[in-house]
Amino acid sequence: MDLVIEDLYVQYGSSVMAVQGASLVVRDGELVALIGQNGAGKSTLMKAVMGWVSPHAGSIAIGGTSVRDRAFSHLDRGVAFVPEDRGIFSSLTVGENLRLGAVRRRDKKAVAEDIERELERFPVLRRYWGRGASLLSGGEQQQLAIARAMMLNPRLLLLDEPTLGLAPIIVDLIFDVIEQLRAEGVTILLVEQNAVRSIEVADRTYVVQAPGRIIGSGTAAELGASAAVVDYLGFEPTDLGRAAS
Amino acid sequence: MIVDYIVSALGLGALYALLTIGVALLFGVLGLMNFAYGEIILAAAFALYFFRDAPWLFAVAMAVVFAVAVALLSERLAFHPLRGADPVTLMIASFAVSLALQSVARMTVLPRAQGVPPQDFLAQRVDILGARVSVRDLVTLVLCGLVLVAVAYLMGRTSLGVQLRAAAENFQMAESLGVKGNRVIASAFVIAGVLAAVGAVVLVTRQGAVSAQMGLQPMLIGVIGAVLGGMSSLRGAALGGFILGVGTATLEALLPSDLIAFRDAFLFTALIGVLVVRPQGLLSGSKVRVS
């Protein structure tokens, strides 16, 4: 399912411009990364897609319908979001958190199968099923957040900094899962600070610079051809990326 | 004497716990410090007065109906249009609802306090372990205890309870997962209404009268108990209310008669001491949604 963002401006208060004229396209089945430094406006853009902040100008459409349309429902469109803070409910158990991702579903058998699928994907969740979610480590919480989002059976998955502050071994695990989800046909918009790994796994990458301005986009080779992008990233990304591997 | 005290203290603790849960639930789910909670109690108390000659259980049932109706109406007419407003706006709106309902009650059905004679059986005493225990205190303990168990079951073991806890912690995230915000908020108001009704039944039974201002003190108890226990945790709020109730009963039992009038001064001094050490409350959980 396509996500199309055109000339988006998001402003906080009367003066702070967090996103400035950003345009971005994620085609059905693609894994697109949005990379940039802390405070570049990546998370704000993600929240705008979710309707959590209102754009000042510009448009966001998912599956051809504007997210500002009164009848638009992210859930009905199959959009799932894993926010930067993971959005785990600390007062609930791991199992309750996971089941909450299926709260609207009535097909009990399919829900049970999907829970089993996620427990296979993230075995640590099976081990801690009845444990309070607040007792999980950051990496375990991230796995729970992604598993819970997958309980929505999303067609478009928005991942906001899923590896932020995690140990390298967990970062590897999360990126492996992201590639696995892409292979399963889930369209993914991945916001990350880990530029190297993101460019490696993504079909295309957008580079955003504060305040929320996209300075380049494309495959690893295309990014490498842009002096502004190479200068901003501080490395040559040409040899990274799916095409290169 | 000691049995009498234990029953009385546990009963008052359970009653105050109910009142604080009602306040904390709405604060958690909606970011609303609902000062109109007292008028929900008033609505239930009025039903008890209005149906004072009907069978007691029928009057109690009507008290629940009145309280839930006022709770839902206040949500629909006053708070729903302010969804997403900042907490101060919501708080001022709740003051307005409180004053409006209280004024309407004073102008129409309760211009002055009205007596509601307690049921005969509530005035009796029974022997427990050699002590003469008030049936009224026993009924308070059993009724509030049962409702607390029911609330604990609802919040801990049902899908609605899980959704309420999730919404109280992070409303936006819960909605993005499919929790229906309007349904959860309405459910919170219904539960708060039921708790207020049970509180009203106990208060009217103890006071033997109904007045337009009668909701003020239980509302304050709810707010103070919730602050003491921790606004971000329903369990904490219940604990805060329980401690407040037990503390009140204990001071009543221990203070010399000439100091009883200063009971609340002692109690709230202790409360301030607790909040100096733990400003976040006794059982502060995760962050509180405030908008």
XYZ file of C-alpha atoms in Angstrom:
536
model
C 0.000 0.000 0.000
C 1.467 3.299 -1.106
C 2.330 6.128 1.240
C 2.720 9.476 -0.477
C 3.838 12.593 1.375
C 3.938 15.827 -0.586
C 5.503 19.124 0.441
C 4.816 18.575 4.139
C 5.324 21.300 6.709
C 4.867 20.643 10.425
C 5.271 23.431 12.925
C 5.375 23.315 16.716
C 4.017 26.462 18.309
C 4.371 29.636 16.313
C 8.033 29.430 15.400
C 9.573 25.931 15.539
C 9.430 24.316 12.097
C 10.030 20.584 12.584
C 9.365 19.429 9.012
C 9.953 21.721 6.059
C 8.649 20.812 2.633
C 9.273 17.068 2.919
C 8.113 14.857 0.061
C 8.422 11.100 0.258
C 6.972 8.048 -1.438
C 6.821 4.465 -0.189
C 5.492 2.091 -2.822
C 3.592 -1.084 -2.042
C 5.961 -3.767 -0.757
C 8.933 -1.434 -0.425
C 11.194 -0.968 2.558
C 12.065 2.708 2.668
C 14.389 4.239 5.230
C 14.360 7.789 6.492
C 17.683 8.631 8.090
C 19.059 11.696 9.752
C 20.472 12.994 12.973
C 18.643 13.478 16.224
C 16.178 16.359 15.959
C 16.071 16.282 12.158
C 12.285 15.927 12.194
C 12.020 12.203 11.391
C 9.766 11.295 14.299
C 7.583 14.341 13.725
C 7.050 13.218 10.157
C 6.072 9.766 11.426
C 3.603 11.276 13.895
C 2.121 13.376 11.128
C 1.551 10.207 9.097
C -0.254 8.740 12.118
C -2.285 11.915 12.572
C -0.742 12.503 15.997
C 0.410 15.963 14.943
C -1.326 18.209 12.429
C 0.631 19.393 9.402
C 0.874 23.096 8.775
C 0.761 22.471 5.037
C 1.173 19.673 2.524
C -0.523 16.331 2.176
C -0.191 12.737 3.358
C -2.051 9.978 1.552
C -2.142 6.267 2.278
C -3.611 4.014 -0.372
C -4.718 7.109 -2.257
C -6.727 8.617 0.608
C -5.650 11.596 2.658
C -5.044 10.756 6.326
C -6.852 14.025 7.145
C -10.018 12.740 5.524
C -12.619 12.397 8.291
C -13.465 8.888 7.166
C -9.831 7.768 7.100
C -8.942 5.083 9.613
C -5.353 3.943 10.046
C -6.592 0.646 11.469
C -8.967 -0.036 8.597
C -6.177 0.768 6.145
C -3.838 -1.644 7.900
C -1.356 0.897 9.230
C 0.627 -0.079 12.329
C 3.014 2.191 14.190
C 5.876 1.393 16.549
C 6.808 4.727 18.130
C 10.255 5.742 19.275
C 9.371 5.148 22.938
C 7.926 1.742 21.896
C 4.532 2.523 23.442
C 4.639 -0.508 25.687
C 2.013 -0.515 28.432
C 4.040 -1.078 31.554
C 1.000 -1.881 33.700
C 0.117 -4.815 31.423
C 1.818 -8.154 31.077
C 3.680 -9.174 27.934
C 0.710 -11.323 26.937
C -1.805 -8.546 27.534
C 0.294 -6.145 25.475
C 0.468 -8.610 22.623
C -3.240 -9.424 22.734
C -4.056 -5.726 22.698
C -2.789 -5.647 19.125
C -5.722 -7.903 18.249
C -8.322 -6.142 20.365
C -10.570 -5.379 17.399
C -10.330 -8.838 15.891
C -13.042 -11.400 16.461
C -11.418 -14.326 14.636
C -10.088 -16.110 17.731
C -8.462 -18.944 15.838
C -6.560 -16.628 13.522
C -5.546 -14.446 16.480
C -4.155 -17.499 18.274
C -2.222 -18.432 15.129
C -0.834 -14.922 14.806
C 0.222 -14.890 18.463
C 2.025 -18.175 17.850
C 3.666 -16.682 14.750
C 4.987 -13.729 16.758
C 6.162 -15.957 19.603
C 8.090 -17.990 17.023
C 9.577 -14.782 15.675
C 10.454 -13.465 19.137
C 10.945 -16.475 21.462
C 11.816 -14.214 24.397
C 8.176 -13.111 24.519
C 7.010 -16.683 25.126
C 9.427 -16.963 28.040
C 8.133 -13.752 29.631
C 4.478 -14.101 28.598
C 2.969 -13.530 32.065
C 5.589 -11.065 33.229
C 4.942 -7.334 33.614
C 6.097 -5.529 30.488
C 7.899 -2.943 32.600
C 10.311 -5.676 33.704
C 11.552 -6.304 30.155
C 14.851 -4.893 28.917
C 14.823 -2.261 26.178
C 15.539 -4.841 23.501
C 12.801 -7.147 24.758
C 10.349 -4.250 24.842
C 11.230 -3.404 21.252
C 10.550 -6.987 20.211
C 7.217 -6.834 22.017
C 6.351 -3.540 20.327
C 7.046 -4.945 16.851
C 5.225 -8.210 17.623
C 2.209 -6.265 18.886
C 2.176 -4.116 15.744
C 2.292 -7.301 13.658
C -0.834 -8.551 15.454
C -2.657 -5.905 13.418
C -1.531 -7.764 10.285
C -0.419 -4.428 8.846
C -0.028 -3.620 5.198
C 2.058 -0.580 6.106
C 4.380 -0.695 9.111
C 5.898 2.506 10.492
C 8.990 1.885 12.618
C 10.409 4.852 14.499
C 14.005 4.317 15.612
C 13.545 0.625 16.470
C 17.215 0.103 17.360
C 17.732 3.250 19.417
C 19.836 2.523 22.494
C 19.943 -1.243 21.960
C 22.889 -3.613 22.252
C 24.572 -4.555 18.924
C 23.299 -8.138 19.059
C 19.721 -6.896 19.455
C 20.249 -4.341 16.692
C 21.215 -7.236 14.408
C 18.118 -9.158 15.479
C 15.818 -6.193 14.829
C 17.275 -5.547 11.378
C 16.971 -9.271 10.558
C 13.298 -9.112 11.539
C 12.756 -5.981 9.462
C 14.159 -7.763 6.410
C 12.018 -10.782 7.203
C 8.872 -8.619 7.389
C 9.734 -7.014 4.079
C 10.120 -10.472 2.559
C 6.653 -11.298 3.900
C 5.294 -8.417 1.832
C 4.822 -5.769 4.506
C 5.414 -2.234 3.258
C 7.759 -0.537 5.709
C 8.825 3.012 6.456
C 11.830 2.829 8.741
C 13.046 5.898 10.600
C 16.592 5.401 11.880
C 19.753 7.083 13.017
C 21.763 3.983 12.126
C 22.449 5.131 8.579
C 24.694 2.260 7.485
C 22.352 -0.561 8.486
C 19.316 1.292 7.187
C 20.810 1.879 3.754
C 21.902 -1.776 3.702
C 18.398 -3.164 4.193
C 16.296 -0.505 2.451
C 15.153 -0.446 -1.157
C 15.496 3.316 -1.076
C 16.578 5.820 1.535
C 15.652 9.424 2.226
C 18.166 11.619 4.048
C 16.653 14.312 6.219
C 18.492 17.254 7.713
C 17.248 19.566 10.454
C 14.858 21.280 10.338
C 12.989 18.501 8.567
C 14.336 19.073 5.075
C 15.004 16.110 2.770
C 18.371 16.636 1.123
C 18.596 13.471 -0.921
C 16.989 10.159 -1.722
C 17.377 6.996 -3.695
C 19.311 3.751 -3.715
C 22.722 3.518 -2.080
C 24.378 4.294 -5.408
C 22.141 7.297 -5.993
C 22.857 8.614 -2.504
C 26.576 8.188 -3.151
C 26.281 10.368 -6.229
C 25.032 13.285 -4.159
C 27.818 15.394 -2.693
C 25.435 16.974 -0.181
C 24.341 13.561 1.098
C 27.876 12.177 1.312
C 28.972 15.332 3.105
C 26.054 15.073 5.555
C 26.463 11.347 6.217
C 30.234 11.547 6.479
C 30.696 8.377 4.457
C 30.262 7.075 0.939
C 27.137 4.860 0.845
C 27.514 3.573 -2.717
C 28.642 0.073 -1.760
C 25.868 -0.414 0.755
C 22.339 -1.325 -0.119
C 20.334 -4.170 -1.565
C 21.457 -3.583 -5.138
C 25.112 -3.612 -4.119
C 24.776 -6.846 -2.153
C -13.737 -2.815 71.064
C -10.849 -3.962 68.883
C -13.125 -6.004 66.589
C -15.468 -3.040 66.324
C -12.507 -0.814 65.423
C -11.151 -3.263 62.826
C -14.518 -3.582 61.080
C -15.025 0.175 61.151
C -11.491 0.983 59.941
C -11.517 -1.595 57.138
C -14.982 -0.466 56.074
C -13.981 3.196 55.942
C -10.752 2.249 54.170
C -12.683 0.285 51.550
C -15.170 3.151 51.106
C -12.409 5.719 50.618
C -10.616 3.332 48.235
C -13.762 3.204 46.081
C -13.992 6.975 46.013
C -10.344 7.380 45.015
C -10.596 4.761 42.268
C -13.502 6.712 40.775
C -11.408 9.886 40.692
C -8.172 8.233 39.521
C -9.857 6.247 36.748
C -11.181 9.373 35.038
C -7.882 11.153 35.562
C -5.965 8.286 34.018
C -8.171 7.732 30.985
C -9.180 11.307 30.227
C -6.628 13.479 32.011
C -9.630 14.788 33.897
C -9.464 15.766 37.550
C -13.213 15.584 37.900
C -14.401 17.947 40.608
C -17.959 17.126 39.534
C -17.474 13.645 41.001
C -19.153 14.893 44.154
C -22.291 15.735 42.194
C -22.402 12.205 40.768
C -22.480 11.070 44.376
C -25.157 13.695 45.003
C -27.280 12.287 42.163
C -27.158 8.835 43.738
C -27.899 10.261 47.160
C -30.893 12.106 45.756
C -32.226 8.833 44.313
C -31.975 7.292 47.775
C -33.966 10.232 49.140
C -36.513 10.175 46.309
C -37.111 6.426 46.676
C -36.777 6.437 50.463
C -40.143 4.713 50.889
C -39.418 2.043 48.273
C -37.680 -1.256 49.104
C -34.060 -0.535 49.997
C -32.525 -2.652 47.227
C -34.707 -0.897 44.651
C -33.574 2.486 45.990
C -29.946 1.327 45.779
C -30.482 0.179 42.186
C -31.995 3.547 41.321
C -29.043 5.291 42.978
C -26.762 3.420 40.574
C -28.963 4.375 37.621
C -29.037 8.068 38.622
C -25.279 8.231 39.225
C -24.409 6.498 35.951
C -26.863 8.711 34.048
C -25.381 11.922 35.475
C -21.838 10.635 34.877
C -22.577 9.796 31.241
C -24.495 13.024 30.635
C -21.670 15.128 32.058
C -19.254 13.269 29.788
C -21.389 13.703 26.705
C -22.405 17.332 27.269
C -19.380 18.843 29.010
C -16.244 16.749 28.611
C -16.688 15.121 25.196
C -16.578 18.466 23.359
C -13.338 19.232 25.222
C -11.605 15.988 24.229
C -7.900 16.662 23.857
C -8.052 19.954 25.758
C -5.351 20.606 28.307
C -5.882 19.394 31.889
C -6.483 22.887 33.265
C -9.333 23.460 30.815
C -10.848 20.114 31.746
C -10.483 20.869 35.439
C -12.209 24.241 35.107
C -14.970 22.576 33.086
C -15.429 20.054 35.880
C -15.717 22.929 38.385
C -18.412 24.430 36.187
C -20.292 21.134 35.949
C -19.997 20.711 39.715
C -21.332 24.167 40.507
C -24.093 23.904 37.914
C -25.362 20.563 39.190
C -25.119 21.667 42.799
C -27.036 24.875 42.046
C -29.724 23.017 40.132
C -30.123 20.627 43.060
C -30.339 23.515 45.519
C -32.869 25.421 43.408
C -35.111 22.453 42.741
C -35.165 19.305 44.803
C -32.758 19.963 47.674
C -33.064 23.579 48.858
C -32.142 22.267 52.311
C -30.936 19.009 53.782
C -33.502 16.204 53.759
C -33.538 13.295 56.148
C -33.268 9.746 54.857
C -33.953 7.470 57.830
C -31.612 4.485 57.789
C -33.070 1.029 57.370
C -33.927 -0.573 60.686
C -31.561 -3.473 60.189
C -28.636 -1.105 59.729
C -29.138 0.387 63.175
C -28.716 -2.979 64.878
C -25.591 -4.547 66.340
C -24.405 -8.132 66.184
C -22.039 -10.162 68.345
C -18.684 -10.963 66.702
C -15.984 -12.551 68.883
C -17.653 -11.120 71.937
C -17.835 -7.584 70.545
C -21.014 -5.715 69.616
C -20.349 -4.680 66.017
C -22.551 -2.230 64.137
C -24.436 -3.824 61.232
C -23.979 -0.539 59.382
C -20.187 -0.910 59.625
C -20.402 -4.554 58.591
C -22.558 -3.697 55.585
C -20.101 -0.918 54.660
C -17.199 -3.347 54.827
C -18.926 -6.149 52.915
C -20.469 -3.899 50.256
C -17.322 -1.867 49.597
C -15.145 -4.978 49.822
C -17.263 -6.795 47.250
C -17.243 -3.813 44.904
C -13.451 -3.534 45.254
C -13.088 -7.222 44.390
C -15.399 -6.715 41.402
C -13.367 -3.711 40.223
C -10.118 -5.652 40.675
C -11.570 -8.521 38.624
C -12.854 -6.167 35.934
C -9.558 -4.322 35.634
C -7.324 -7.377 35.915
C -9.157 -10.178 34.165
C -11.370 -8.740 31.464
C -10.638 -7.315 28.030
C -12.341 -4.060 29.022
C -10.083 -3.815 32.066
C -6.969 -4.333 29.955
C -8.181 -1.660 27.532
C -8.926 0.742 30.391
C -5.480 0.231 31.904
C -3.834 0.667 28.530
C -5.844 3.810 27.782
C -5.039 5.215 31.216
C -1.341 4.767 30.488
C -1.141 5.938 26.872
C -4.476 6.806 25.298
C -3.132 7.635 21.851
C -1.138 4.412 21.589
C -4.089 2.360 22.818
C -6.333 3.931 20.170
C -3.762 3.249 17.455
C -3.976 -0.455 18.351
C -7.749 -0.542 18.031
C -8.955 0.340 21.515
C -12.139 2.334 20.974
C -11.554 5.620 22.767
C -15.191 6.654 23.091
C -16.181 3.252 24.461
C -13.347 3.206 26.968
C -14.127 6.724 28.183
C -17.833 5.946 28.499
C -16.952 2.764 30.396
C -14.738 4.762 32.754
C -17.613 7.150 33.471
C -20.013 4.223 34.036
C -17.588 2.585 36.475
C -17.007 5.914 38.230
C -20.788 6.319 38.432
C -21.265 2.890 39.983
C -18.497 3.555 42.508
C -20.015 6.946 43.331
C -23.412 5.296 43.851
C -21.988 2.732 46.248
C -20.217 5.550 48.055
C -23.480 7.488 48.244
C -25.344 4.491 49.683
C -22.793 4.191 52.475
C -22.605 7.939 53.120
C -26.379 8.414 53.239
C -26.658 5.428 55.536
C -24.068 6.912 57.871
C -25.281 10.519 57.725
C -29.041 9.849 57.553
C -29.498 12.908 55.358
C -29.029 14.259 51.851
C -27.983 17.798 50.969
C -26.865 19.672 47.869
C -23.329 20.067 49.273
C -22.902 16.483 50.411
C -20.683 15.521 47.467
C -17.915 17.948 48.380
C -16.279 15.966 51.164
C -16.235 12.567 49.403
C -14.912 14.236 46.245
C -12.074 15.776 48.263
C -11.406 12.400 49.881
C -11.198 10.871 46.418
C -8.777 13.511 45.169
C -6.603 13.459 48.295
C -6.522 9.661 48.437
C -5.571 9.491 44.776
C -2.786 12.055 45.238
C -1.519 10.153 48.278
C -1.473 6.798 46.497
C -0.223 8.077 43.153
C -2.463 9.398 40.384
C -0.756 7.315 37.739
C -1.720 3.993 39.284
C -5.225 2.752 40.068
C -3.736 0.328 42.573
C -1.866 3.207 44.158
C -4.990 5.347 44.263
C -6.925 2.550 45.955
C -4.112 2.151 48.473
C -4.076 5.897 49.130
C -7.809 5.946 49.753
C -7.611 2.876 51.962
C -4.827 4.401 54.068
C -6.812 7.623 54.365
C -9.884 5.724 55.559
C -8.008 3.543 58.018
C -6.131 6.610 59.251
C -9.386 8.483 59.806
C -10.930 5.598 61.745
C -7.743 5.122 63.765
C -7.579 8.776 64.755
C -11.255 8.680 65.737
C -10.532 5.689 67.943
C -7.328 7.007 69.503
C -7.739 10.753 69.843
C -9.061 12.114 73.120
C -12.551 13.552 72.727
C -11.374 17.173 72.954
C -9.002 16.621 70.010
C -11.444 14.746 67.753
C -12.448 18.047 66.151
C -8.863 18.362 64.886
C -8.807 14.872 63.373
C -8.427 16.095 59.790
C -5.604 18.455 60.804
C -3.628 15.485 62.169
C -4.480 13.383 59.143
C -3.527 15.945 56.539
C -0.335 16.889 58.375
C 0.687 13.245 58.065
C -0.350 13.322 54.403
C 1.834 16.353 53.731
C 4.709 14.524 55.433
C 4.244 11.546 53.107
C 4.101 13.772 50.036
C 7.276 15.593 51.069
C 9.075 12.241 51.008
C 7.209 10.834 47.978
C 5.706 13.704 45.979
C 4.733 11.286 43.238
C 2.560 9.315 45.657
C 3.057 5.968 47.337
C 2.702 3.753 44.278
C 3.632 5.949 41.416
C 3.646 3.928 38.230
C 4.507 4.975 34.741
C 3.876 8.365 33.258
C 0.416 9.858 33.390
C -1.379 10.972 30.297
C -2.394 14.541 30.857
C -3.789 15.614 27.539
